[in-house]
CSV table of C-alpha atoms and ligand atoms in Angstrom, one decimal:
chain,number,residue,atom,x,y,z
A,1449,MET,CA,-13.0,-10.6,-8.8
A,1450,ALA,CA,-15.1,-13.3,-7.0
A,1451,ARG,CA,-13.5,-15.0,-4.0
A,1452,SER,CA,-12.0,-18.3,-5.0
A,1453,GLU,CA,-11.9,-21.1,-2.4
A,1454,SER,CA,-8.6,-22.4,-3.7
A,1455,GLU,CA,-6.5,-19.2,-3.9
A,1456,LEU,CA,-4.9,-17.6,-0.8
A,1457,ILE,CA,-2.8,-14.4,-0.7
A,1458,LEU,CA,-0.3,-14.1,2.2
A,1459,VAL,CA,0.5,-10.7,3.4
A,1460,ALA,CA,3.4,-10.5,6.0
A,1461,GLY,CA,3.3,-7.2,7.9
A,1462,GLY,CA,-0.4,-6.9,7.0
A,1463,ALA,CA,-1.4,-5.2,10.3
A,1464,GLY,CA,1.0,-2.3,9.7
A,1465,PHE,CA,0.3,1.0,8.0
A,1466,ILE,CA,0.7,0.1,4.3
A,1467,GLY,CA,-0.1,-3.6,4.9
A,1468,SER,CA,-3.5,-2.9,6.5
A,1469,HIS,CA,-4.5,-0.8,3.5
A,1470,LEU,CA,-3.3,-3.5,1.1
A,1471,VAL,CA,-5.2,-6.2,2.9
A,1472,ALA,CA,-8.4,-4.1,2.9
A,1473,ARG,CA,-8.1,-3.5,-0.8
A,1474,LEU,CA,-7.5,-7.2,-1.5
A,1475,LEU,CA,-10.5,-8.1,0.6
A,1476,ASP,CA,-12.6,-5.5,-1.3
A,1477,GLU,CA,-11.6,-7.3,-4.5
A,1478,GLY,CA,-13.0,-10.5,-3.0
A,1479,ARG,CA,-9.6,-12.2,-2.3
A,1480,GLU,CA,-8.9,-14.4,0.7
A,1481,VAL,CA,-6.0,-13.1,2.7
A,1482,LEU,CA,-3.8,-14.7,5.4
A,1483,CYS,CA,-2.1,-11.9,7.4
A,1484,LEU,CA,1.1,-12.7,9.3
A,1485,ASP,CA,2.4,-10.1,11.7
A,1486,ASN,CA,4.3,-10.1,15.0
A,1487,LEU,CA,2.5,-6.9,16.0
A,1488,GLN,CA,5.8,-5.1,16.7
A,1489,THR,CA,4.8,-1.8,15.1
A,1490,ALA,CA,1.2,-2.7,14.1
A,1491,ARG,CA,-1.6,-0.6,15.5
A,1492,PRO,CA,-4.3,-2.8,17.1
A,1493,SER,CA,-7.0,-0.6,15.6
A,1494,ASN,CA,-5.7,-1.3,12.1
A,1495,LEU,CA,-6.1,-5.0,12.8
A,1496,ARG,CA,-9.6,-4.5,14.3
A,1497,LEU,CA,-10.7,-2.9,11.0
A,1498,LEU,CA,-9.8,-6.2,9.3
A,1499,GLN,CA,-10.9,-8.8,11.8
A,1500,GLY,CA,-14.2,-10.3,11.1
A,1501,ARG,CA,-14.2,-9.3,7.4
A,1502,PRO,CA,-15.0,-12.3,5.1
A,1503,GLY,CA,-11.9,-13.9,3.7
A,1504,PHE,CA,-9.5,-12.5,6.4
A,1505,ARG,CA,-7.4,-14.7,8.6
A,1506,PHE,CA,-4.7,-13.5,11.0
A,1507,VAL,CA,-1.7,-15.4,12.4
A,1508,GLU,CA,0.5,-13.8,15.0
A,1509,HIS,CA,4.0,-14.8,14.0
A,1510,ASP,CA,7.6,-13.3,13.8
A,1511,ILE,CA,9.0,-14.1,10.3
A,1512,VAL,CA,12.5,-14.4,11.8
A,1513,LEU,CA,11.3,-17.8,13.1
A,1514,PRO,CA,10.4,-20.7,10.9
A,1515,LEU,CA,6.9,-20.4,9.5
A,1516,PRO,CA,4.3,-22.2,11.6
A,1517,GLU,CA,2.4,-25.3,10.5
A,1518,THR,CA,-0.8,-23.3,10.2
A,1519,VAL,CA,0.8,-21.4,7.4
A,1520,THR,CA,2.9,-24.1,5.6
A,1521,ALA,CA,-0.1,-26.4,5.6
A,1522,GLN,CA,-1.8,-23.9,3.4
A,1523,ALA,CA,1.1,-23.7,0.8
A,1524,HIS,CA,-0.9,-25.5,-1.9
A,1525,ARG,CA,-3.4,-22.7,-1.8
A,1526,ILE,CA,-1.0,-19.7,-1.7
A,1527,THR,CA,-0.6,-18.0,-5.0
A,1528,ARG,CA,0.9,-14.6,-3.9
A,1529,VAL,CA,3.2,-13.7,-1.1
A,1530,TYR,CA,3.6,-10.0,-0.2
A,1531,ASN,CA,6.4,-9.2,2.2
A,1532,LEU,CA,5.8,-5.9,4.0
A,1533,ALA,CA,7.0,-7.1,7.4
A,1534,CYS,CA,9.6,-4.7,8.8
A,1535,ALA,CA,9.4,-1.7,11.0
A,1536,ALA,CA,9.8,1.3,8.7
A,1537,SER,CA,10.3,4.3,10.9
A,1538,PRO,CA,13.9,5.0,12.1
A,1539,PRO,CA,13.2,5.1,15.9
A,1540,GLN,CA,11.3,1.8,15.5
A,1541,TYR,CA,13.8,-0.1,13.3
A,1542,GLN,CA,16.8,1.3,15.3
A,1543,ALA,CA,15.3,0.2,18.7
A,1544,ASP,CA,16.3,-3.4,18.0
A,1545,PRO,CA,18.8,-3.3,15.0
A,1546,GLU,CA,19.6,-7.0,15.2
A,1547,HIS,CA,16.0,-7.9,14.8
A,1548,THR,CA,15.6,-5.5,11.9
A,1549,MET,CA,18.5,-7.1,10.1
A,1550,LEU,CA,17.2,-10.6,10.8
A,1551,THR,CA,13.7,-9.6,9.7
A,1552,ASN,CA,15.0,-8.5,6.4
A,1553,VAL,CA,17.4,-11.4,5.7
A,1554,VAL,CA,16.1,-14.4,7.6
A,1555,GLY,CA,12.5,-13.4,7.5
A,1556,THR,CA,12.6,-12.8,3.7
A,1557,HIS,CA,14.4,-16.1,3.3
A,1558,HIS,CA,11.5,-17.9,5.1
A,1559,LEU,CA,8.9,-16.2,2.9
A,1560,LEU,CA,10.9,-16.9,-0.3
A,1561,ARG,CA,11.1,-20.6,0.6
A,1562,LEU,CA,7.4,-20.6,1.2
A,1563,ALA,CA,6.8,-19.0,-2.3
A,1564,GLU,CA,9.1,-21.6,-3.8
A,1565,LYS,CA,7.2,-24.5,-2.2
A,1566,ALA,CA,3.9,-23.0,-3.1
A,1567,GLY,CA,4.9,-22.0,-6.6
A,1568,ALA,CA,3.6,-18.5,-5.6
A,1569,ARG,CA,4.7,-15.1,-6.9
A,1570,PHE,CA,6.7,-13.2,-4.2
A,1571,LEU,CA,6.8,-9.4,-3.8
A,1572,LEU,CA,9.4,-7.7,-1.6
A,1573,THR,CA,8.8,-4.2,-0.3
A,1574,SER,CA,12.2,-2.7,-0.4
A,1575,THR,CA,12.9,1.0,0.1
A,1576,SER,CA,14.3,4.2,-1.3
A,1577,GLU,CA,16.8,3.9,1.6
A,1578,VAL,CA,18.8,1.5,-0.6
A,1579,TYR,CA,19.9,4.7,-2.4
A,1580,GLY,CA,21.2,6.1,0.9
A,1581,ASP,CA,22.2,9.7,0.8
A,1582,PRO,CA,22.0,9.8,-3.0
A,1583,GLU,CA,24.6,11.5,-5.3
A,1584,VAL,CA,22.2,11.5,-8.3
A,1585,HIS,CA,18.8,13.1,-8.5
A,1586,PRO,CA,16.1,12.0,-9.0
A,1587,GLN,CA,16.9,8.4,-8.2
A,1588,ARG,CA,16.5,5.8,-11.0
A,1589,GLU,CA,16.5,2.1,-10.3
A,1590,ASP,CA,19.9,1.7,-12.0
A,1591,TYR,CA,21.6,4.1,-9.4
A,1592,ARG,CA,23.5,1.8,-7.0
A,1593,GLY,CA,23.3,4.1,-4.0
A,1594,TRP,CA,25.4,5.7,-1.4
A,1595,THR,CA,24.8,3.9,1.9
A,1596,SER,CA,26.9,3.3,5.0
A,1597,CYS,CA,27.2,-0.2,6.3
A,1598,ILE,CA,28.4,1.0,9.7
A,1599,GLY,CA,25.9,3.7,10.5
A,1600,PRO,CA,22.7,3.6,12.7
A,1601,ARG,CA,20.5,3.2,9.6
A,1602,SER,CA,22.4,0.3,8.2
A,1603,CYS,CA,20.3,-2.4,9.9
A,1604,TYR,CA,17.4,-1.2,7.7
A,1605,ASP,CA,19.0,0.0,4.4
A,1606,GLU,CA,21.7,-2.7,4.3
A,1607,GLY,CA,19.1,-5.2,5.5
A,1608,LYS,CA,16.9,-4.3,2.6
A,1609,ARG,CA,19.8,-4.4,0.2
A,1610,ALA,CA,20.5,-7.9,1.4
A,1611,ALA,CA,16.8,-8.9,1.1
A,1612,GLU,CA,16.8,-7.6,-2.5
A,1613,ALA,CA,20.0,-9.6,-3.3
A,1614,LEU,CA,18.5,-12.8,-1.9
A,1615,THR,CA,15.2,-12.2,-3.8
A,1616,PHE,CA,17.0,-11.7,-7.1
A,1617,ASP,CA,19.1,-14.8,-6.4
A,1618,TYR,CA,15.9,-16.8,-6.0
A,1619,ALA,CA,14.8,-15.5,-9.4
A,1620,ARG,CA,18.1,-16.2,-11.1
A,1621,MET,CA,18.1,-19.8,-9.7
A,1622,ASP,CA,14.5,-20.1,-11.0
A,1623,ARG,CA,13.2,-20.9,-7.5
A,1624,ALA,CA,10.5,-18.2,-7.4
A,1625,GLU,CA,8.9,-15.6,-9.6
A,1626,ILE,CA,9.7,-12.3,-7.9
A,1627,ARG,CA,8.8,-8.6,-7.8
A,1628,VAL,CA,10.7,-5.9,-5.9
A,1629,ALA,CA,9.2,-2.5,-5.1
A,1630,ARG,CA,11.4,0.3,-3.9
A,1631,ILE,CA,9.0,2.3,-1.9
A,1632,PHE,CA,9.5,6.1,-1.3
A,1633,ASN,CA,7.9,8.0,1.7
A,1634,THR,CA,4.3,7.0,2.0
A,1635,TYR,CA,1.7,8.6,4.3
A,1636,GLY,CA,-2.0,8.5,5.0
A,1637,PRO,CA,-4.6,7.4,7.6
A,1638,GLN,CA,-3.7,4.5,9.9
A,1639,MET,CA,-0.1,5.6,10.4
A,1640,HIS,CA,1.2,5.3,13.9
A,1641,PRO,CA,0.9,8.7,15.6
A,1642,ASP,CA,4.2,8.2,17.5
A,1643,ASP,CA,6.4,6.5,15.1
A,1644,GLY,CA,8.6,9.4,14.4
A,1645,ARG,CA,7.9,9.8,10.6
A,1646,VAL,CA,7.8,13.3,9.4
A,1647,VAL,CA,4.2,13.5,8.2
A,1648,SER,CA,2.7,11.9,11.3
A,1649,ASN,CA,5.0,13.9,13.5
A,1650,LEU,CA,4.1,17.3,12.0
A,1651,ILE,CA,0.4,16.6,11.9
A,1652,CYS,CA,0.2,15.2,15.5
A,1653,GLN,CA,2.2,18.2,16.8
A,1654,ALA,CA,0.0,20.7,15.0
A,1655,LEU,CA,-3.2,19.1,16.3
A,1656,SER,CA,-2.0,19.0,19.9
A,1657,ASP,CA,-0.1,21.6,22.0
A,1658,ARG,CA,3.4,20.3,21.2
A,1659,PRO,CA,5.9,22.4,19.3
A,1660,ILE,CA,6.4,21.7,15.6
A,1661,THR,CA,9.8,20.1,15.2
A,1662,ILE,CA,12.0,20.4,12.1
A,1663,TYR,CA,15.3,18.6,11.9
A,1664,GLY,CA,18.2,20.5,10.5
A,1665,ASP,CA,17.2,23.7,8.7
A,1666,GLY,CA,14.3,21.9,6.9
A,1667,SER,CA,15.9,22.4,3.5
A,1668,GLN,CA,16.2,18.6,3.0
A,1669,THR,CA,13.7,17.3,0.5
A,1670,ARG,CA,11.3,14.4,0.4
A,1671,SER,CA,8.5,13.2,-2.0
A,1672,PHE,CA,5.3,11.9,-0.4
A,1673,CYS,CA,3.0,9.3,-1.8
A,1674,TYR,CA,-0.5,8.9,-0.6
A,1675,VAL,CA,-1.2,5.3,0.6
A,1676,SER,CA,-4.0,4.5,-1.8
A,1677,ASP,CA,-1.6,5.2,-4.7
A,1678,MET,CA,1.0,3.0,-3.1
A,1679,VAL,CA,-1.4,0.1,-2.7
A,1680,ASP,CA,-2.5,0.5,-6.3
A,1681,GLY,CA,1.2,0.4,-7.4
A,1682,LEU,CA,2.0,-2.7,-5.3
A,1683,ILE,CA,-1.0,-4.7,-6.7
A,1684,ARG,CA,-0.2,-3.7,-10.3
A,1685,LEU,CA,3.5,-4.7,-9.8
A,1686,MET,CA,2.4,-8.1,-8.3
A,1687,GLU,CA,0.0,-8.8,-11.1
A,1688,ALA,CA,1.8,-7.4,-14.1
A,1689,GLU,CA,3.2,-10.0,-16.5
A,1690,ASP,CA,6.1,-8.3,-18.2
A,1691,PRO,CA,9.1,-10.7,-17.8
A,1692,ALA,CA,11.4,-7.6,-17.2
A,1693,LEU,CA,9.8,-7.3,-13.8
A,1694,ARG,CA,11.5,-10.6,-12.7
A,1695,GLN,CA,14.9,-9.1,-13.1
A,1696,GLN,CA,14.5,-5.4,-12.0
A,1697,PRO,CA,13.3,-3.5,-9.0
A,1698,VAL,CA,10.6,-0.8,-9.6
A,1699,ASN,CA,10.5,2.6,-7.8
A,1700,LEU,CA,7.1,3.4,-6.4
A,1701,GLY,CA,6.5,6.9,-5.0
A,1702,ASN,CA,5.3,10.3,-5.8
A,1703,PRO,CA,7.8,12.4,-7.8
A,1704,VAL,CA,6.5,15.8,-6.4
A,1705,GLU,CA,9.4,17.0,-4.3
A,1706,LEU,CA,9.2,19.5,-1.5
A,1707,THR,CA,11.4,20.6,1.4
A,1708,VAL,CA,10.5,19.5,4.9
A,1709,ARG,CA,10.1,23.2,5.8
A,1710,ASP,CA,7.5,23.6,3.0
A,1711,LEU,CA,5.7,20.5,4.2
A,1712,ALA,CA,5.6,21.9,7.8
A,1713,ASP,CA,4.2,25.2,6.4
A,1714,ARG,CA,1.4,23.4,4.6
A,1715,VAL,CA,0.5,21.4,7.7
A,1716,VAL,CA,0.5,24.6,9.8
A,1717,GLU,CA,-1.7,26.4,7.3
A,1718,MET,CA,-4.1,23.4,7.0
A,1719,THR,CA,-4.5,22.9,10.7
A,1720,GLY,CA,-4.4,26.6,11.7
A,1721,THR,CA,-2.0,25.8,14.5
A,1722,ARG,CA,-0.2,28.5,16.4
A,1723,ASN,CA,2.3,26.1,18.0
A,1724,GLN,CA,6.0,27.2,18.1
A,1725,VAL,CA,8.3,25.8,15.4
A,1726,VAL,CA,11.6,24.5,16.8
A,1727,TYR,CA,14.7,23.3,14.9
A,1728,LEU,CA,16.6,20.2,16.1
A,1729,PRO,CA,19.9,18.6,15.0
A,1730,LEU,CA,19.7,16.5,11.8
A,1731,PRO,CA,20.0,12.8,12.6
A,1732,GLN,CA,23.1,11.0,11.4
A,1733,ASP,CA,23.1,9.8,7.7
A,1734,ASP,CA,19.8,11.6,7.0
A,1735,PRO,CA,19.4,11.9,3.2
A,1736,ARG,CA,19.5,15.4,1.9
A,1737,ARG,CA,17.3,14.8,-1.2
A,1738,ARG,CA,14.8,12.2,-2.2
A,1739,ARG,CA,12.7,12.0,-5.3
A,1740,PRO,CA,11.8,8.9,-7.3
A,1741,ASP,CA,12.2,8.6,-11.0
A,1742,ILE,CA,9.0,6.5,-11.8
A,1743,GLY,CA,9.6,6.1,-15.5
A,1744,ARG,CA,9.8,2.3,-15.1
A,1745,ALA,CA,6.6,2.0,-13.1
A,1746,ALA,CA,4.8,4.2,-15.7
A,1747,GLU,CA,6.1,2.2,-18.6
A,1748,LEU,CA,5.8,-1.4,-17.2
A,1749,LEU,CA,2.8,-1.0,-14.9
A,1750,GLY,CA,0.9,2.0,-16.4
A,1751,TRP,CA,1.1,3.5,-12.9
A,1752,THR,CA,1.5,7.1,-11.7
A,1753,PRO,CA,0.1,8.5,-8.5
A,1754,VAL,CA,-3.2,10.4,-8.7
A,1755,VAL,CA,-3.7,11.8,-5.2
A,1756,THR,CA,-2.4,15.4,-4.8
A,1757,LEU,CA,-0.4,16.3,-1.7
A,1758,GLU,CA,-3.1,18.8,-0.8
A,1759,GLU,CA,-5.9,16.1,-1.0
A,1760,GLY,CA,-3.8,13.5,0.8
A,1761,LEU,CA,-2.8,15.8,3.6
A,1762,GLN,CA,-6.4,16.9,4.1
A,1763,LYS,CA,-7.5,13.3,4.5
A,1764,THR,CA,-4.6,12.5,6.8
A,1765,CYS,CA,-5.2,15.6,9.0
A,1766,ALA,CA,-8.9,14.7,9.2
A,1767,TRP,CA,-8.1,11.2,10.2
A,1768,PHE,CA,-5.5,12.1,12.9
A,1769,ALA,CA,-8.0,14.8,14.3
A,1770,ASP,CA,-10.6,12.0,14.8
A,1771,GLU,CA,-8.0,9.6,16.3
A,1772,LEU,CA,-6.6,12.2,18.7
A,1773,ALA,CA,-10.2,13.3,19.7
A,1774,MET,CA,-11.0,9.6,20.5
A,1775,ASP,CA,-7.8,9.3,22.6
A,1776,ARG,CA,-8.8,12.3,24.6
A,1777,GLU,CA,-12.3,10.9,25.2
A,1778,VAL,CA,-10.8,7.6,26.4
A,1779,LEU,CA,-8.4,9.5,28.8
A,1780,ALA,CA,-11.3,11.7,30.1
A,1781,ALA,CA,-13.4,8.6,30.8
A,1782,GLU,CA,-10.6,6.9,32.8
B,957,LIG,P1,4.8,-0.5,9.6
B,957,LIG,O1,5.9,-0.5,10.7
B,957,LIG,O2,3.6,0.3,9.8
B,957,LIG,O3,4.4,-2.0,9.2
B,957,LIG,C1,5.3,-3.1,9.3
B,957,LIG,C2,4.5,-4.3,9.8
B,957,LIG,O4,5.4,-5.4,9.9
B,957,LIG,C3,4.0,-4.0,11.3
B,957,LIG,O5,2.7,-4.5,11.4
B,957,LIG,C4,5.0,-4.9,12.1
B,957,LIG,O6,4.3,-5.3,13.3
B,957,LIG,C5,5.3,-6.0,11.2
B,957,LIG,N1,6.6,-6.7,11.4
B,957,LIG,C6,7.8,-6.1,11.6
B,957,LIG,N2,8.8,-7.0,11.8
B,957,LIG,C7,8.1,-8.2,11.7
B,957,LIG,C8,8.6,-9.6,11.8
B,957,LIG,N3,9.9,-9.9,12.1
B,957,LIG,N4,7.7,-10.5,11.7
B,957,LIG,C9,6.4,-10.3,11.4
B,957,LIG,N5,5.9,-9.0,11.3
B,957,LIG,C10,6.8,-8.0,11.5
B,957,LIG,O7,5.5,0.0,8.2
B,957,LIG,P2,4.9,0.4,6.8
B,957,LIG,O8,5.1,1.8,6.7
B,957,LIG,O9,3.5,-0.2,6.7
B,957,LIG,O10,5.9,-0.3,5.9
B,957,LIG,C11,5.6,-1.6,5.2
B,957,LIG,C12,6.8,-2.0,4.4
B,957,LIG,O11,7.1,-1.0,3.4
B,957,LIG,C13,8.1,-2.2,5.2
B,957,LIG,O12,8.8,-3.3,4.7
B,957,LIG,C14,8.9,-1.0,4.9
B,957,LIG,O13,10.3,-1.2,5.0
B,957,LIG,C15,8.4,-0.6,3.5
B,957,LIG,N6,8.6,0.8,3.2
B,957,LIG,C16,7.7,1.7,3.8
B,957,LIG,C17,7.9,3.1,3.6
B,957,LIG,C18,6.9,4.1,4.1
B,957,LIG,O14,7.1,5.3,3.8
B,957,LIG,N7,5.9,3.8,4.8
B,957,LIG,C19,8.9,3.5,2.8
B,957,LIG,C20,9.8,2.6,2.2
B,957,LIG,C21,9.6,1.2,2.5
C-alpha cells in the first residue's frame, strides 16, 4: 500500500522485540509509523534499524504518564493504535512490579483515550499468562484462567487481565473499536540476549561458555511462535473486519508443543555445544503446560503460523551468533 500523508499508525513499545518487527513490516508496507517507547527493555540496536527509514518517527515516552503534545496533536491523523508497551520477560517485569501494573492499566487507559479521541482502532497485546497455570489444555479463549493475584507474576498477568477488562469496557461503551491478541511465547532475532526468556537463554548459553540451564526437570511444556508469524497475526487481527473481533480476544501462537528439555536438546544439537546442562529450581507459579488453541484465529483471520520450529531456531541461532561475535569484537577493541 502506498504511504498516505494523512494516515498515521501509533505503535507503543515499538522499539521492543515484537514491536520492532511490527514497525519494520508496517514501514515495508508503506505506512507512516509513530513509535512511542520509554526504552525500558528496548534494545538500542532495534531502534537503530528503524531510525532514518522513511515514514518512521520516534518519541521517547513512558505511557504511564499523560501522552505528550507531540502525540496528541497528531490525533486527527492516527487511524490505528497498537499497544505492545510492557516488559514481557519475568525478570524484567518483576524488577519494578508497580511500574508493570501501571503500564498495563494506566498506560493502556492513556492509549485507549487517544484511540477514542482519534476515532482509531486499538489493539492490545495481551498474553497467554492470563490463563495462569492452566487446568485445561490446550487453552481456548473461553477458558477463564487459573492465576494468582498475590504472586510475583501478578503485576504482569493480573495487569494484563485488567488491561483486557478496560479495553472491552471501551468497546461496550462504544468509545473505541478494539482488538485483543493473547500472545503465546514468541521468539526470533532482535530478542534481548539477557532478558531471561527460555529461547534466548538457551541459545546464548549454547553459543558461549556458560552452562545450559533448565528450570525444574524440564518436563514443563511451551509452544513457540516465530516472530514473523506473530507480526502477520497482529496485522491481520488489526485489519480484519468481522464484528465478532470487537467482543472477543484472539489467541495468537504456534500450537506445536514441546517440553523445555526437548527445546534444550534441539538447541544443543543445532549449535553443537558441549556445555554442561544444569537443573535449577522451578520459579514460583511457573505454568506446567502451555499450548494455544488457535481455532478462532484460523476461522476469523485465516491465520496459522507457517514457520517451523526448526527453521525459526536456525534463523534465531544464526542471528545470536552474529550478535555475540560483534559484542566480542567490540570488547576486544576496548
Ligand atoms: P519487549 O520487552 O521486548 O518490548 C516491550 C517494549 O515496551 C520495550 O521496548 C519497552 O521499552 C517498552 N515499554 C515497556 N514499558 C513501557 C512504558 N511504560 N511506556 C513505554 N514503553 C514501554 O517485549 P516483547 O516480547 O516485544 O512484547 C511485546 C508485547 O507483547 C508486550 O505487551 C508483551 O506483554 C506481549 N507478549 C509478548 C510475548 C512474547 O513471547 N514475546 C508473549 C506474550 C505477550
